[in-house]
C-alpha cells in the first residue's frame, strides 16, 4: 500500500540550523489497517506523515503509494495524488473560521469543480453520519470542540479518500471524546480505509482497533518497522 | 469545460466570502482604489472632451486662413485678395468667409453669425432662412418652423425662419451659432459687397503650404496667414504640458497607490497565511490559490474601477469638473464658455484601465505568489 | 508627444512587460542549468515554486501585450487628425520611420507570449514537465524581442511631432509607390485571392495529413507561418478593396474602423491565434519523446493543428463573406 525507501528529509538545507528530521527511513504500511506512529517529541513523526501524505517532498529517497512512486512528482501532481488519496485530520483542527460547518466540509472539493448540488448532498450525508446534522449552517467558531473535530473528520472524508491521516488527534480531547473518536476510526476501518495516526496517547496506542504500532526515534524507525509474516 | 466553469464558480464564491470576512481592510483598499480611478478618470475625461471639441473646431477649419491687418488689428478683406491668391500655383481654392459676433440683450448672450461656405451643401440657405445651434434655440425659445427675430447693431430687425437645428455633436462649436444667407448677413451688418471677414485657402499638396505662404506673404504685405498646423501646435503645446504636468503629479499618486496595494497584499495576517496553508493541505494547488487571489484582485479592481469611473463621469459632465477648475482654468482662454458634451470611448476606458488595473496587478502579483506558495506542511505544526 | 495619455499608458505597459521578461529570462537561464525534476533539493523546490510566478506573470504579460497592441493601432488611428496628410493609422505610423517596425515587433512579442503559454499549458500536463527546457529556451529567445519592441516603440513616440507631414494609406498602398507596402498593393486581386484560398487549401490538407503522419506537424507549423504572410498580403491587395468597395484603397488598417463594422478584428485575431497555435504545434514533438507523454504529446499537437486550421478557415470565411457582400467587382 505505502512503501518508503531510504527516505530523508532535511530542513534548512545548507544552513547552520540544518536538521535531518527523517533519515534513511524504510517502512511499509499495509492497506485496510490502522497503524499508529509513536515516539518521543521531535522524533520525526509529523514530518513522516507530511511526507507520506504528499504535503512535502522528501529531500531524497523514494515513496510509493498504491504502486505509484510519488516522491519525484512536482507539486501539481502531488496535490492531485493528495486530493485523490488522503484525508487529513490535524491536531489543531484547522477549520476556517467565518465559514459554516458545511462550507468547511465542502472546501477540499472546490478545485475539482464538481456539481454543486451533488457536493452539497455528500457533505450533508457525512455530517449526518457523524451525528452533527443540525449544525451544518453554524459558523465554525460557534461549535463545541467535539463538534468541530467531527466537522474536521467530515472534511477529511469528503473526497472519499482511501487513506486517512491524523496527527495527534486526541491531544486536546477528554476521555469521552477520545472514545467517540475511536468509534469513528473503527467505522473507517470497517469501510476498509487505511488509517495512519501519530500519537503518544496511550488511550490510542493501546486501543484494540489499532493493528500495528511503529515506534520512531531520532528520525528513524526503532521498533515495529517490519511486519510479521512479510518482509 | 463545464468542470472549469464550475471550478471558477467555487473559487469566486470562496473569494467573495473571504473578502467579506475581511471587510474593513478591503473597504479601505476599495476606497483608495476608487479614489485613484476617480482622479485619473476626471483628468482624462475632461481633457479628452476638450480635445474632441478642439478637434471638431479644427476639422472645420481651412488649411490656411488669411486675415488682413490694419494697424495691427484684424480688418475686412477686399475681394481683390481672392483673385491674387488664386493665381498662386498650388492653391486649389480660395473662398471669402463672412462671420461676426452679435451681442443679444434679450438673452444676455453672444451669438456667432456665419454664412455657410458655398461648398457646404447640407446647410445651404436662401434669404430669410436660418439654421441655429441648440444653445440659441433654447436661449430664445424657438424651434424649427418658428421665426427668429434679431436686432442689428444699427437697430433694425431681421426676421428669419428657422429651417433646422445644428446637430449637437459639439456644443462649443455650434451652440451659439446662427447660420444665415450672404444677402441677409451683408444687410444685417451693413457690409458692402466685395469685402469678407477673412479668406480660407485649400491647398492641393499639404507639403507645399509653407512655400505658398512664403511667396504670398512677399506680395501681400498686410496679410496674415494662419495655418491649421499653427493653431494645432499652439494648442497642443498649451495643452500637452498641462495635462502632462497633471499626469506626472498623478503619477506619484499611482506610485503611492501601487505601494499601498503591495503593502496590503504582502501584509498577510498569520490567520490568512494559515488559511492558505489549510487550503493547500486539503487539496488546493498553488494554481488554485493564485486563481482565487487573482479573482479577489479582479473583483476589487472591477468594482473600484466602475465606481471611480462613474464618479469621475458625474464630476466632469454633471458638475463641470469643479475640482479640476483651479488647475485647468488655463483652458478657458481657448474656450471662453462651454458646457462639455459627454463623450466616452473605448480608448479612454482602456487607457484608464492601463493606468490603474495594471499597476495594481503588477504590485500585488509577487505578494500573491508568496502567499500562494506557502508550504502546505505548515498546518501540521 | 509622450505626454499623450494613451502613449504614456503604452509606455508603462511596455516598460512593465520588458522588466517582466528580462527577469523571467534570467530565471530561465537558471532553469536551463539546474533543472532536475527528480531532485527534492531546496534549490529545485525553490525553482518549481518560482515557475508559478513566472507563468502567471507571462499570462499577465500576454494580456498586456494584446491590449497594448490593440491600443497602439487604435490610438494611431485616433491620432491621425494631428498629422497633415494622414487619414488613418497608417499616416500616424508613417510619421516617422519607427512606426511600422514598432508595430511588427509588438505583434511578434504578442506571438511569442501566446506561443509560450500554449507550450506551457502542455508542459503542465506531463508528470515530469517534459517541455520545461524548450519552454525556457523560448522565453530567453523572446527577451531581446520584447526589449527591441519596447525600444522601437519609445523611439517612435519620442520622435512623433505634430508638425510632421506624413503620407497615408492612399499614398502608401498604391501600386506606384515602390515600397514593400506598394508591392503588396500591386499584386493583382486574382493571384492574391488564389494565394489566400489556395494557401488555405494547402494548410487544411496538411492538417489532415498530420492525423496520419506525425512528421507533418513540423511542415504544418512552417505552412502556418507562410499562410500568415499570404493572408496579410491578400488582405492588402484584395480583401481591403472589397471591404471599402473601392478598387484603389488598399489600407489594411481602415478595415478595423467602425465604418466597416470592425471586420478587421474578425479577420486578424483568428489569423494571429491560428498562427500561434500552428507554431506551438510545431514546437511540441520532442526527440526522444518524453516517457510521461508519449501518446499525449502528438495528440495535443494534432489538436493544436486542428484548432489552428479551424481559426484560419474562420478568418478566410470572414474574408469570403466580406467579398461576397461587397458591391465591388474586381475579378
Ligand atoms: N519546517 C521545519 N523547519 C525546521 N525544522 C523543522 C521543521 N519541521 C520540523 N522540524 C524539526 O524536525 C524535527 C522533527 O519534528 P517533528 O515535528 O516531525 O517531530 P514529532 O515527532 O512530530 O514531534 P512531536 O511529538 O513534538 O510532535 C524537530 O527537531 C523539528 O524541530
Ligand atoms: Mg508532531
mmCIF file of C-alpha atoms and ligand atoms in Angstrom, chain A residues 40-47 49 91 167-168 198-200, chain B residues 380-381, ligand 2:
data_model
loop_
_atom_site.group_PDB
_atom_site.id
_atom_site.type_symbol
_atom_site.label_atom_id
_atom_site.label_comp_id
_atom_site.label_asym_id
_atom_site.label_seq_id
_atom_site.Cartn_x
_atom_site.Cartn_y
_atom_site.Cartn_z
ATOM 1 C CA UNK A 40 9.330 10.966 21.705
ATOM 2 C CA UNK A 41 8.766 14.565 20.798
ATOM 3 C CA UNK A 42 10.985 15.639 17.910
ATOM 4 C CA UNK A 43 11.496 12.115 16.646
ATOM 5 C CA UNK A 44 10.030 12.988 13.237
ATOM 6 C CA UNK A 45 6.502 11.564 13.387
ATOM 7 C CA UNK A 46 4.821 14.650 11.996
ATOM 8 C CA UNK A 47 7.491 15.011 9.338
ATOM 9 C CA UNK A 49 3.209 11.992 7.988
ATOM 10 C CA UNK A 91 -4.029 18.346 15.642
ATOM 11 C CA UNK A 167 -1.667 13.787 13.710
ATOM 12 C CA UNK A 168 -2.168 13.751 17.487
ATOM 13 C CA UNK A 198 0.676 9.710 15.065
ATOM 14 C CA UNK A 199 0.165 9.875 18.785
ATOM 15 C CA UNK A 200 1.739 9.294 22.138
ATOM 16 C CA UNK B 380 0.746 20.189 10.660
ATOM 17 C CA UNK B 381 2.591 22.218 13.294
HETATM 18 MG MG1 LIG D 2 4.302 16.160 15.792
#
